Each structure stands twice: as structure tokens, then as C-alpha cells.
mmCIF file of C-alpha atoms in Angstrom:
data_model
loop_
_atom_site.group_PDB
_atom_site.id
_atom_site.type_symbol
_atom_site.label_atom_id
_atom_site.label_comp_id
_atom_site.label_asym_id
_atom_site.label_seq_id
_atom_site.Cartn_x
_atom_site.Cartn_y
_atom_site.Cartn_z
ATOM 1 C CA MET A 1 -52.543 -94.278 119.331
ATOM 2 C CA MET A 2 -54.724 -91.653 118.978
ATOM 3 C CA TRP A 3 -52.990 -90.508 115.699
ATOM 4 C CA LYS A 4 -53.991 -94.581 114.226
ATOM 5 C CA ILE A 5 -57.596 -94.705 115.971
ATOM 6 C CA CYS A 6 -58.563 -91.057 113.773
ATOM 7 C CA ARG A 7 -57.006 -92.799 109.971
ATOM 8 C CA MET A 8 -58.961 -95.881 110.538
ATOM 9 C CA ALA A 9 -62.611 -94.138 111.808
ATOM 10 C CA SER A 10 -61.463 -91.821 109.159
ATOM 11 C CA ALA A 11 -60.868 -94.126 106.398
ATOM 12 C CA PHE A 12 -63.720 -96.224 106.940
ATOM 13 C CA ILE A 13 -65.984 -92.957 106.646
ATOM 14 C CA GLY A 14 -63.630 -93.023 103.279
ATOM 15 C CA VAL A 15 -65.103 -96.124 102.359
ATOM 16 C CA ILE A 16 -68.763 -95.844 103.710
ATOM 17 C CA VAL A 17 -69.339 -92.190 102.160
ATOM 18 C CA GLY A 18 -69.431 -92.703 98.275
ATOM 19 C CA ALA A 19 -70.903 -90.929 95.519
ATOM 20 C CA GLY A 20 -74.783 -91.447 96.406
ATOM 21 C CA PHE A 21 -74.366 -89.823 100.030
ATOM 22 C CA ALA A 22 -71.922 -87.006 98.746
ATOM 23 C CA SER A 23 -73.607 -86.256 96.473
ATOM 24 C CA GLY A 24 -76.984 -86.443 98.996
ATOM 25 C CA GLN A 25 -78.995 -88.655 96.776
ATOM 26 C CA GLU A 26 -78.472 -91.325 99.206
ATOM 27 C CA VAL A 27 -80.193 -89.624 102.290
ATOM 28 C CA LEU A 28 -82.550 -88.232 99.693
ATOM 29 C CA GLN A 29 -84.062 -91.703 99.295
ATOM 30 C CA TYR A 30 -83.327 -93.552 102.570
ATOM 31 C CA PHE A 31 -83.704 -90.376 105.201
ATOM 32 C CA THR A 32 -84.947 -86.826 103.734
ATOM 33 C CA SER A 33 -87.851 -88.350 101.627
ATOM 34 C CA PHE A 34 -89.285 -89.366 105.005
ATOM 35 C CA GLY A 35 -89.432 -85.950 106.915
ATOM 36 C CA TYR A 36 -89.783 -85.401 110.552
ATOM 37 C CA MET A 37 -88.914 -89.679 111.203
ATOM 38 C CA GLY A 38 -85.849 -89.399 108.513
ATOM 39 C CA THR A 39 -84.470 -87.888 111.976
ATOM 40 C CA ALA A 40 -85.723 -91.274 113.703
ATOM 41 C CA ALA A 41 -83.927 -92.638 110.853
ATOM 42 C CA ALA A 42 -80.868 -91.394 111.349
ATOM 43 C CA VAL A 43 -80.278 -92.037 114.983
ATOM 44 C CA VAL A 44 -81.297 -96.020 114.588
ATOM 45 C CA ALA A 45 -78.618 -96.253 111.462
ATOM 46 C CA THR A 46 -75.952 -94.345 114.127
ATOM 47 C CA ALA A 47 -76.315 -96.691 116.976
ATOM 48 C CA LEU A 48 -75.867 -99.997 114.295
ATOM 49 C CA PHE A 49 -73.216 -98.274 112.679
ATOM 50 C CA ALA A 50 -70.882 -98.110 115.497
ATOM 51 C CA TYR A 51 -71.576 -100.999 116.763
ATOM 52 C CA LEU A 52 -71.255 -102.690 113.651
ATOM 53 C CA GLY A 53 -68.322 -101.229 111.955
ATOM 54 C CA MET A 54 -66.624 -101.749 115.796
ATOM 55 C CA MET A 55 -67.218 -105.499 114.945
ATOM 56 C CA LEU A 56 -65.716 -105.590 111.722
ATOM 57 C CA THR A 57 -62.607 -103.996 112.254
ATOM 58 C CA THR A 58 -62.008 -105.982 115.488
ATOM 59 C CA LEU A 59 -62.151 -108.911 113.372
ATOM 60 C CA GLY A 60 -60.169 -108.292 111.067
ATOM 61 C CA SER A 61 -57.825 -107.395 113.434
ATOM 62 C CA ARG A 62 -58.196 -110.360 115.385
ATOM 63 C CA THR A 63 -57.537 -112.680 112.421
ATOM 64 C CA GLN A 64 -54.939 -110.319 110.535
ATOM 65 C CA ALA A 65 -57.255 -110.282 107.875
ATOM 66 C CA HIS A 66 -56.188 -109.981 104.260
ATOM 67 C CA SER A 67 -59.365 -110.618 102.326
ATOM 68 C CA HIS A 68 -62.623 -110.592 103.686
ATOM 69 C CA LYS A 69 -62.990 -114.370 102.897
ATOM 70 C CA THR A 70 -61.193 -115.886 106.109
ATOM 71 C CA VAL A 71 -63.250 -114.166 108.757
ATOM 72 C CA ILE A 72 -66.587 -114.763 106.684
ATOM 73 C CA TYR A 73 -66.511 -117.855 106.589
ATOM 74 C CA GLN A 74 -65.393 -117.867 110.613
ATOM 75 C CA ILE A 75 -68.559 -115.774 111.810
ATOM 76 C CA SER A 76 -71.143 -117.349 109.664
ATOM 77 C CA GLY A 77 -70.201 -120.869 108.943
ATOM 78 C CA ARG A 78 -69.756 -123.138 106.069
ATOM 79 C CA HIS A 79 -73.084 -122.283 104.513
ATOM 80 C CA LEU A 80 -74.201 -119.231 105.216
ATOM 81 C CA GLY A 81 -70.682 -117.971 105.004
ATOM 82 C CA VAL A 82 -71.321 -118.911 101.797
ATOM 83 C CA ILE A 83 -73.941 -116.645 100.932
ATOM 84 C CA VAL A 84 -72.572 -113.525 102.791
ATOM 85 C CA ASP A 85 -69.027 -114.435 100.672
ATOM 86 C CA TYR A 86 -71.166 -114.124 97.271
ATOM 87 C CA ILE A 87 -73.208 -111.075 98.306
ATOM 88 C CA LEU A 88 -70.029 -109.575 99.184
ATOM 89 C CA ILE A 89 -68.337 -110.231 96.007
ATOM 90 C CA PHE A 90 -71.947 -108.903 94.366
ATOM 91 C CA THR A 91 -71.952 -105.612 96.267
ATOM 92 C CA LEU A 92 -67.995 -104.781 95.226
ATOM 93 C CA PHE A 93 -67.923 -105.009 91.676
ATOM 94 C CA GLY A 94 -71.642 -103.630 92.043
ATOM 95 C CA VAL A 95 -71.081 -100.699 94.295
ATOM 96 C CA GLY A 96 -67.589 -100.159 92.138
ATOM 97 C CA VAL A 97 -70.106 -99.090 89.173
ATOM 98 C CA VAL A 98 -71.709 -96.342 90.861
ATOM 99 C CA MET A 99 -68.885 -94.684 92.578
ATOM 100 C CA ILE A 100 -67.467 -95.124 88.134
ATOM 101 C CA ALA A 101 -71.109 -93.722 86.705
ATOM 102 C CA GLY A 102 -71.077 -91.220 89.772
ATOM 103 C CA ALA A 103 -67.628 -89.561 89.038
ATOM 104 C CA GLY A 104 -68.923 -88.776 85.615
ATOM 105 C CA SER A 105 -72.479 -87.839 86.629
ATOM 106 C CA THR A 106 -70.325 -85.327 88.884
ATOM 107 C CA LEU A 107 -68.185 -83.493 86.090
ATOM 108 C CA ASN A 108 -71.279 -83.731 83.936
ATOM 109 C CA GLN A 109 -73.313 -81.322 86.373
ATOM 110 C CA GLN A 110 -70.705 -79.097 87.236
ATOM 111 C CA PHE A 111 -68.547 -78.696 84.513
ATOM 112 C CA GLY A 112 -70.405 -79.549 81.884
ATOM 113 C CA ILE A 113 -68.395 -82.317 80.863
ATOM 114 C CA PRO A 114 -68.881 -85.002 78.788
ATOM 115 C CA ALA A 115 -70.234 -88.273 81.702
ATOM 116 C CA TYR A 116 -68.222 -90.537 80.225
ATOM 117 C CA ILE A 117 -64.029 -88.375 80.618
ATOM 118 C CA GLY A 118 -65.309 -88.167 84.013
ATOM 119 C CA SER A 119 -65.533 -92.192 84.542
ATOM 120 C CA VAL A 120 -62.538 -92.348 82.301
ATOM 121 C CA VAL A 121 -60.111 -90.395 84.841
ATOM 122 C CA MET A 122 -62.663 -92.652 87.831
ATOM 123 C CA THR A 123 -61.065 -95.915 86.167
ATOM 124 C CA LEU A 124 -57.982 -94.914 85.909
ATOM 125 C CA LEU A 125 -57.199 -93.656 89.365
ATOM 126 C CA MET A 126 -58.571 -96.796 90.483
ATOM 127 C CA GLY A 127 -56.251 -98.722 88.156
ATOM 128 C CA ALA A 128 -53.158 -96.600 90.130
ATOM 129 C CA THR A 129 -54.350 -97.091 93.219
ATOM 130 C CA LEU A 130 -55.240 -101.246 93.100
ATOM 131 C CA MET A 131 -51.657 -101.390 92.808
ATOM 132 C CA LEU A 132 -50.105 -100.159 96.262
ATOM 133 C CA LYS A 133 -49.767 -101.797 99.697
ATOM 134 C CA VAL A 134 -53.077 -101.999 101.601
ATOM 135 C CA GLN A 135 -51.458 -98.765 104.064
ATOM 136 C CA ARG A 136 -51.080 -96.898 101.600
ATOM 137 C CA VAL A 137 -54.958 -96.823 100.594
ATOM 138 C CA VAL A 138 -56.200 -97.024 104.277
ATOM 139 C CA ALA A 139 -54.016 -93.241 104.157
ATOM 140 C CA LEU A 140 -55.364 -91.950 100.929
ATOM 141 C CA ILE A 141 -59.228 -92.739 101.650
ATOM 142 C CA GLY A 142 -58.556 -91.311 104.567
ATOM 143 C CA SER A 143 -57.061 -87.525 103.693
ATOM 144 C CA ILE A 144 -60.499 -86.988 102.226
ATOM 145 C CA THR A 145 -63.106 -87.537 104.872
ATOM 146 C CA PRO A 146 -61.693 -83.707 106.816
ATOM 147 C CA PHE A 147 -62.993 -82.503 103.912
ATOM 148 C CA LEU A 148 -66.512 -83.747 103.454
ATOM 149 C CA VAL A 149 -67.080 -83.070 106.677
ATOM 150 C CA LEU A 150 -66.266 -79.733 106.639
ATOM 151 C CA ALA A 151 -68.690 -79.114 103.358
ATOM 152 C CA LEU A 152 -71.437 -81.326 104.790
ATOM 153 C CA VAL A 153 -71.636 -78.739 108.315
ATOM 154 C CA LEU A 154 -70.967 -75.532 106.361
ATOM 155 C CA ILE A 155 -73.339 -77.355 103.871
ATOM 156 C CA CYS A 156 -75.624 -77.565 106.396
ATOM 157 C CA GLY A 157 -75.313 -74.699 108.717
ATOM 158 C CA TYR A 158 -75.875 -72.817 105.136
ATOM 159 C CA SER A 159 -78.863 -74.294 104.849
ATOM 160 C CA VAL A 160 -80.877 -73.872 108.311
ATOM 161 C CA PHE A 161 -80.392 -70.664 108.870
ATOM 162 C CA THR A 162 -81.915 -69.581 105.090
ATOM 163 C CA MET A 163 -84.254 -72.113 104.957
ATOM 164 C CA ASP A 164 -87.235 -69.469 103.534
ATOM 165 C CA ARG A 165 -89.934 -72.379 105.086
ATOM 166 C CA THR A 166 -90.913 -74.029 108.868
ATOM 167 C CA PHE A 167 -89.610 -77.619 108.494
ATOM 168 C CA ALA A 168 -93.483 -78.138 109.021
ATOM 169 C CA GLU A 169 -94.000 -76.403 105.820
ATOM 170 C CA LEU A 170 -91.137 -78.169 104.330
ATOM 171 C CA ALA A 171 -92.280 -82.019 105.805
ATOM 172 C CA PRO A 172 -95.178 -82.447 102.814
ATOM 173 C CA ILE A 173 -93.102 -81.671 99.783
ATOM 174 C CA ALA A 174 -89.779 -83.832 101.748
ATOM 175 C CA GLU A 175 -92.384 -86.891 101.905
ATOM 176 C CA SER A 176 -93.823 -86.714 98.607
ATOM 177 C CA MET A 177 -90.373 -87.250 97.542
ATOM 178 C CA GLU A 178 -89.721 -90.655 95.662
ATOM 179 C CA SER A 179 -88.073 -93.907 97.407
ATOM 180 C CA THR A 180 -88.069 -97.437 96.661
ATOM 181 C CA LEU A 181 -88.432 -98.163 100.869
ATOM 182 C CA PRO A 182 -92.241 -98.769 102.673
ATOM 183 C CA HIS A 183 -91.228 -97.549 106.561
ATOM 184 C CA TRP A 184 -88.129 -94.470 108.103
ATOM 185 C CA LEU A 185 -87.730 -98.364 109.612
ATOM 186 C CA ILE A 186 -86.976 -100.888 107.386
ATOM 187 C CA SER A 187 -85.170 -97.364 105.662
ATOM 188 C CA ALA A 188 -83.183 -96.989 108.743
ATOM 189 C CA VAL A 189 -81.710 -100.866 108.596
ATOM 190 C CA ASN A 190 -81.198 -101.300 105.207
ATOM 191 C CA TYR A 191 -79.637 -98.533 104.726
ATOM 192 C CA VAL A 192 -77.759 -99.616 107.496
ATOM 193 C CA SER A 193 -77.008 -103.176 105.728
ATOM 194 C CA PHE A 194 -76.136 -101.966 102.659
ATOM 195 C CA ASN A 195 -73.591 -99.794 103.558
ATOM 196 C CA ILE A 196 -72.133 -102.559 105.712
ATOM 197 C CA ALA A 197 -72.424 -104.751 102.644
ATOM 198 C CA VAL A 198 -70.652 -102.183 100.757
ATOM 199 C CA GLY A 199 -67.692 -101.589 104.308
ATOM 200 C CA ALA A 200 -67.195 -104.693 105.067
ATOM 201 C CA ALA A 201 -64.777 -106.501 103.059
ATOM 202 C CA MET A 202 -62.298 -103.127 102.967
ATOM 203 C CA SER A 203 -62.871 -102.622 107.071
ATOM 204 C CA LEU A 204 -61.892 -105.956 107.777
ATOM 205 C CA VAL A 205 -58.478 -105.409 105.932
ATOM 206 C CA MET A 206 -58.308 -102.558 107.632
ATOM 207 C CA GLY A 207 -58.989 -103.968 110.288
ATOM 208 C CA GLY A 208 -55.949 -106.736 109.647
ATOM 209 C CA ALA A 209 -53.699 -104.221 108.421
ATOM 210 C CA GLU A 210 -53.740 -103.030 112.059
ATOM 211 C CA LYS A 211 -52.134 -105.381 115.105
ATOM 212 C CA ASN A 212 -53.514 -103.633 117.669
ATOM 213 C CA GLU A 213 -57.199 -104.915 117.950
ATOM 214 C CA ASN A 214 -57.965 -102.325 120.632
ATOM 215 C CA ILE A 215 -56.420 -99.377 117.883
ATOM 216 C CA ALA A 216 -58.255 -101.411 115.305
ATOM 217 C CA LYS A 217 -61.628 -101.920 117.828
ATOM 218 C CA TRP A 218 -61.965 -98.158 118.266
ATOM 219 C CA GLY A 219 -61.127 -97.092 115.197
ATOM 220 C CA GLY A 220 -64.389 -98.963 113.853
ATOM 221 C CA LEU A 221 -66.437 -97.415 116.795
ATOM 222 C CA LEU A 222 -65.323 -93.789 115.448
ATOM 223 C CA GLY A 223 -66.123 -94.270 112.087
ATOM 224 C CA GLY A 224 -69.527 -95.493 112.621
ATOM 225 C CA LEU A 225 -70.171 -92.720 114.714
ATOM 226 C CA GLY A 226 -68.729 -90.511 112.595
ATOM 227 C CA VAL A 227 -71.168 -91.530 109.531
ATOM 228 C CA GLY A 228 -73.955 -91.523 111.774
ATOM 229 C CA VAL A 229 -73.013 -88.013 112.446
ATOM 230 C CA LEU A 230 -72.694 -87.286 108.918
ATOM 231 C CA ILE A 231 -76.063 -88.534 107.852
ATOM 232 C CA MET A 232 -77.581 -86.255 110.486
ATOM 233 C CA ILE A 233 -76.071 -83.003 109.274
ATOM 234 C CA SER A 234 -77.017 -83.953 105.471
ATOM 235 C CA HIS A 235 -80.479 -84.572 106.448
ATOM 236 C CA LEU A 236 -80.713 -81.713 108.030
ATOM 237 C CA ALA A 237 -79.634 -79.658 105.396
ATOM 238 C CA MET A 238 -81.811 -81.767 102.679
ATOM 239 C CA PHE A 239 -84.776 -81.051 104.947
ATOM 240 C CA SER A 240 -84.348 -78.031 105.368
ATOM 241 C CA GLN A 241 -83.797 -76.967 101.885
ATOM 242 C CA ILE A 242 -85.911 -79.704 100.128
ATOM 243 C CA ASP A 243 -88.085 -76.869 97.954
ATOM 244 C CA ASN A 244 -85.303 -76.081 96.273
ATOM 245 C CA ILE A 245 -83.195 -79.268 95.524
ATOM 246 C CA GLY A 246 -85.988 -82.634 95.852
ATOM 247 C CA GLY A 247 -85.103 -82.689 91.388
ATOM 248 C CA TYR A 248 -81.466 -83.159 91.482
ATOM 249 C CA ALA A 249 -79.288 -85.910 90.766
ATOM 250 C CA LEU A 250 -76.718 -84.291 92.950
ATOM 251 C CA PRO A 251 -79.031 -82.027 95.612
ATOM 252 C CA LEU A 252 -75.862 -80.964 98.463
ATOM 253 C CA LEU A 253 -73.714 -80.034 95.311
ATOM 254 C CA LYS A 254 -76.950 -77.801 93.811
ATOM 255 C CA ILE A 255 -77.810 -76.159 98.003
ATOM 256 C CA ILE A 256 -73.999 -75.328 97.993
ATOM 257 C CA ASP A 257 -74.264 -73.805 93.917
ATOM 258 C CA GLY A 258 -76.395 -70.901 95.758
ATOM 259 C CA ILE A 259 -73.842 -70.131 97.999
ATOM 260 C CA SER A 260 -70.938 -69.708 95.858
ATOM 261 C CA PRO A 261 -70.540 -71.191 92.373
ATOM 262 C CA TRP A 262 -66.518 -71.027 93.526
ATOM 263 C CA LEU A 263 -67.640 -73.356 96.676
ATOM 264 C CA ALA A 264 -69.527 -75.524 94.563
ATOM 265 C CA THR A 265 -66.891 -75.963 92.188
ATOM 266 C CA GLY A 266 -64.434 -77.157 95.686
ATOM 267 C CA MET A 267 -67.023 -79.264 96.729
ATOM 268 C CA SER A 268 -67.249 -81.049 93.346
ATOM 269 C CA PHE A 269 -63.798 -81.764 93.659
ATOM 270 C CA VAL A 270 -64.297 -83.184 97.434
ATOM 271 C CA LEU A 271 -67.073 -85.131 96.070
ATOM 272 C CA PHE A 272 -64.993 -86.535 93.429
ATOM 273 C CA GLY A 273 -62.377 -87.655 95.791
ATOM 274 C CA MET A 274 -65.316 -89.466 98.154
ATOM 275 C CA ILE A 275 -66.193 -91.705 94.859
ATOM 276 C CA PHE A 276 -62.965 -92.213 94.045
ATOM 277 C CA SER A 277 -62.349 -93.334 97.891
ATOM 278 C CA THR A 278 -65.397 -95.363 97.712
ATOM 279 C CA GLY A 279 -64.468 -96.565 94.483
ATOM 280 C CA ALA A 280 -61.063 -97.565 95.028
ATOM 281 C CA GLY A 281 -61.575 -99.725 98.801
ATOM 282 C CA MET A 282 -64.607 -101.713 96.213
ATOM 283 C CA PHE A 283 -62.436 -102.229 93.484
ATOM 284 C CA TYR A 284 -59.242 -103.304 96.122
ATOM 285 C CA ALA A 285 -61.713 -105.662 98.603
ATOM 286 C CA PHE A 286 -63.207 -107.207 95.025
ATOM 287 C CA VAL A 287 -59.253 -108.264 94.446
ATOM 288 C CA ALA A 288 -57.757 -109.087 96.741
ATOM 289 C CA ARG A 289 -60.606 -111.457 97.632
ATOM 290 C CA PHE A 290 -59.847 -113.220 93.947
ATOM 291 C CA VAL A 291 -55.244 -113.288 93.855
ATOM 292 C CA GLU A 292 -52.972 -111.510 96.120
ATOM 293 C CA MET A 293 -52.296 -107.911 96.019
ATOM 294 C CA ARG A 294 -49.306 -106.664 94.015
ATOM 295 C CA THR A 295 -48.747 -109.588 91.728
ATOM 296 C CA PRO A 296 -48.599 -109.766 88.345
ATOM 297 C CA ALA A 297 -52.125 -111.865 88.473
ATOM 298 C CA ALA A 298 -53.397 -108.850 90.542
ATOM 299 C CA ASN A 299 -53.110 -106.010 87.973
ATOM 300 C CA ARG A 300 -53.656 -108.194 85.336
ATOM 301 C CA PHE A 301 -57.564 -108.968 87.137
ATOM 302 C CA SER A 302 -57.458 -105.653 88.131
ATOM 303 C CA ILE A 303 -57.103 -104.049 84.527
ATOM 304 C CA ALA A 304 -59.920 -106.941 83.337
ATOM 305 C CA THR A 305 -62.632 -105.315 86.372
ATOM 306 C CA LEU A 306 -61.586 -101.902 86.138
ATOM 307 C CA LEU A 307 -62.688 -102.520 82.017
ATOM 308 C CA ILE A 308 -65.874 -104.356 82.884
ATOM 309 C CA GLY A 309 -67.162 -101.957 85.102
ATOM 310 C CA PHE A 310 -66.695 -99.171 83.331
ATOM 311 C CA ILE A 311 -68.913 -100.835 80.546
ATOM 312 C CA ALA A 312 -71.510 -101.397 83.553
ATOM 313 C CA SER A 313 -71.090 -98.093 84.598
ATOM 314 C CA PHE A 314 -73.111 -96.481 81.297
ATOM 315 C CA ALA A 315 -76.233 -98.205 83.020
ATOM 316 C CA GLY A 316 -76.550 -94.265 84.869
ATOM 317 C CA PHE A 317 -75.929 -93.470 88.043
ATOM 318 C CA THR A 318 -79.388 -92.019 89.676
ATOM 319 C CA LYS A 319 -80.930 -95.374 88.507
ATOM 320 C CA LEU A 320 -78.039 -97.515 89.840
ATOM 321 C CA VAL A 321 -78.811 -95.750 93.279
ATOM 322 C CA ALA A 322 -81.945 -96.323 93.379
ATOM 323 C CA PHE A 323 -81.886 -100.372 92.216
ATOM 324 C CA PHE A 324 -79.104 -101.129 92.834
ATOM 325 C CA TYR A 325 -79.131 -99.905 96.739
ATOM 326 C CA PRO A 326 -81.972 -100.851 98.279
ATOM 327 C CA LEU A 327 -81.335 -104.962 96.537
ATOM 328 C CA ILE A 328 -77.899 -104.947 98.362
ATOM 329 C CA GLY A 329 -79.324 -103.572 101.380
ATOM 330 C CA TYR A 330 -82.368 -106.264 101.919
ATOM 331 C CA LEU A 331 -79.101 -108.797 100.620
ATOM 332 C CA GLY A 332 -76.716 -107.373 103.116
ATOM 333 C CA LEU A 333 -79.120 -108.567 106.848
ATOM 334 C CA PHE A 334 -77.454 -111.876 105.997
ATOM 335 C CA LEU A 335 -74.218 -110.473 107.047
ATOM 336 C CA VAL A 336 -75.314 -108.077 110.038
ATOM 337 C CA PHE A 337 -77.266 -111.058 111.785
ATOM 338 C CA ALA A 338 -73.233 -112.528 111.220
ATOM 339 C CA LEU A 339 -72.128 -109.490 112.641
ATOM 340 C CA ILE A 340 -74.337 -109.602 115.425
ATOM 341 C CA VAL A 341 -74.076 -112.823 116.324
ATOM 342 C CA ALA A 342 -69.826 -112.956 115.999
ATOM 343 C CA PRO A 343 -68.967 -112.742 119.645
ATOM 344 C CA PHE A 344 -71.678 -115.639 121.246
ATOM 345 C CA LYS A 345 -70.256 -117.892 118.415
ATOM 346 C CA LEU A 346 -66.274 -116.745 118.403
ATOM 347 C CA LYS A 347 -66.658 -117.301 122.329
ATOM 348 C CA ARG A 348 -68.766 -120.815 121.952
ATOM 349 C CA ASP A 349 -65.661 -121.985 119.687
ATOM 350 C CA ALA A 350 -63.608 -120.626 122.159
ATOM 351 C CA ASN A 351 -64.638 -122.327 124.751
ATOM 352 C CA ARG A 352 -65.236 -125.350 123.135
ATOM 353 C CA ALA A 353 -61.211 -125.010 121.922
ATOM 354 C CA GLU A 354 -60.147 -124.841 125.560
ATOM 355 C CA LEU A 355 -62.678 -127.996 126.634
ATOM 356 C CA ALA A 356 -60.789 -130.060 123.617
ATOM 357 C CA THR A 357 -57.146 -128.821 124.986
ATOM 358 C CA SER A 358 -58.237 -129.218 128.822
ATOM 359 C CA ALA A 359 -59.483 -132.773 127.172
ATOM 360 C CA SER A 360 -56.333 -133.722 126.142
ATOM 361 C CA ASN A 361 -54.112 -133.161 128.637
#
């Protein structure tokens, strides 16, 4: 049982943690750019991730979901459900495009390979993954997460012990970093909202693949806490080295390059794997929303979707993160609201059904 919980938690982290996070670009914009208050923002984000992650996987298991559509309409109602459904569709495709762009940026920065080659490789890998069973996809996504955890702990330890200035001296530099969010609390909520919008569809599908609701519940909770811990580690690492890495598209990769070029090479593969895990989850859930998976129709739809996504990825990784992510964060508040009230709505619906049954008898 514990193994299943850890596997689901790892897969949840893998879906959430993609190109923007694993590169450091997301955490830099959403947390480190607020200096000291970025730490408070990370604490708020951890609590929200834990609760919302638990709700998503629990609802998926309870309804045995094969796509997000049924669950979203059940917890949101007919009118709000339409809004949330289309926000998720928009998010799944959009973030999938960002992952393809991120793959190109990673190989370009580390190896000097033209960005389009990395994007082509990522697109082909995602295409192959979309033809697997959902259990295989969950296992594949979750298997990459431990490598990121190990890498982030190493980076954080190195960064803190080799920092040249105090945090008090670094705070003004951190606060001078560009952010599209006006306040640390808004930034924390927006970040969680964005990532829940990103991970909701695949998390519901993962929960639906697990019949034991307790396993799904604890897997989502542990996964949400894990995401929060990784945010804190990443934030501290970049805060302590902000004077050296502020201008780079992939700041965490720059830090580890200072430790050892060999380690930077290894980290680039870990980053590429995390990009793959999120991108594959996005496009899998996107295709599953419209067609039954592992059918000829799904294969054709997958190829068309990935081709359009590859073309759209040429907009550029950093620009996509800076403008697209906050937009999804604001839109995702509809989903966050639906998940917060979901337990009360489901309990009310159950009571009504019980009363109707009693009346008919």
C-alpha cells in the first residue's frame, strides 16, 4: 500500500514539476523575486498544494475517472463546469506547448544544440507515450521525480554553503528581478492555481486508475506536500545565488554548472526528463478529454495535436512562461474554488439522494 501511495505522490509531483519549475524559471518569477516574502509565499503554496492534490486524486478514485470532464461537471455544476472544462482544455494544450519549447531551450543552453532539435525529440517521445496504458504513463512519469529531488537537495546545499553575501544583501537583488505578479500572496495563490489547473486533469485520471480511495487520497496529499518542499528548496538555492544567476533562462542549471560541468550535464538530462513527464501528462489528458485512448482515433488525434503544439512552441520558452503562466493562474481560480467547495457539494448531493431514496420507499 505504501508503495502505491509513494508512486502516486511521485507521479503527481512529476505532472506538476515541468520545464518552468525544474529549470528554476517559475520559482524565480513567483517566489525568489519577492526576496524574504518569497519564503512565506512558499509556505502558503505548500498548504494549498497538499489540500488540493488530495482532493483531485480522491475525486478521481471515487468516480473512477477516465478523463476530467465528468468530475469537473459533477463538482462545478452545469454552468461553472463549462468554464472550468474549457480552462483545463486550454491549459493542457498550452502547457504542453511550453514543455516542447522548454526541451529545446534545455539542450540549446547546455549543449549548444539548435532548439528545434530538442523540441523534435520531445515531441516524438510524447507521441510514443500517448499510446501506452494510463498505469504505464503514471509509472513512467513518477520514475523521474526522485532524480529531481536528489538534484535539488544537492543544488540547495551547495548554494547556501558557497554564498558570497548575506540574505539581507541579496534581498534587494532578488526583489529587482522581473515578475508579472504584484504581491507575494497573490503570487503564491496564482502559482498554486496555475499548477492545479495544469495537474488537475491528469491527477483525476491517475486517481481514477486507483480503486482504493485511501491510497489515492494519501498519494495526492503526499504529492502536494512534496511539491511544496521542492519549491522551498529551489527558492533557497536561487535566493542564495541570485547575484550570479538572475539573468539566465535556466537558473538552476547555471548553479549546478558552477559545481561541475559533469553534474550540469547530468542535471540537463534530469530536467529534460521532468519536461517530458509534465508534457506527456498534459497531452495525454488533453487527448483523453476528446477520444478514447489507445484507439486509431486517439492515435490520429495525438499526431495532429503534437504537430500543432510543435509549431506553436517556436514562440519561445521564457516568453511563454512569463505571459502564459500567470494568465492560467488567474483562470485556474475557478477550479480552485470548485475543489474547495467540492466536499460540501458532494455531501449535500449525497444527502439529497438519500432523502429521495427514503421518500420513494
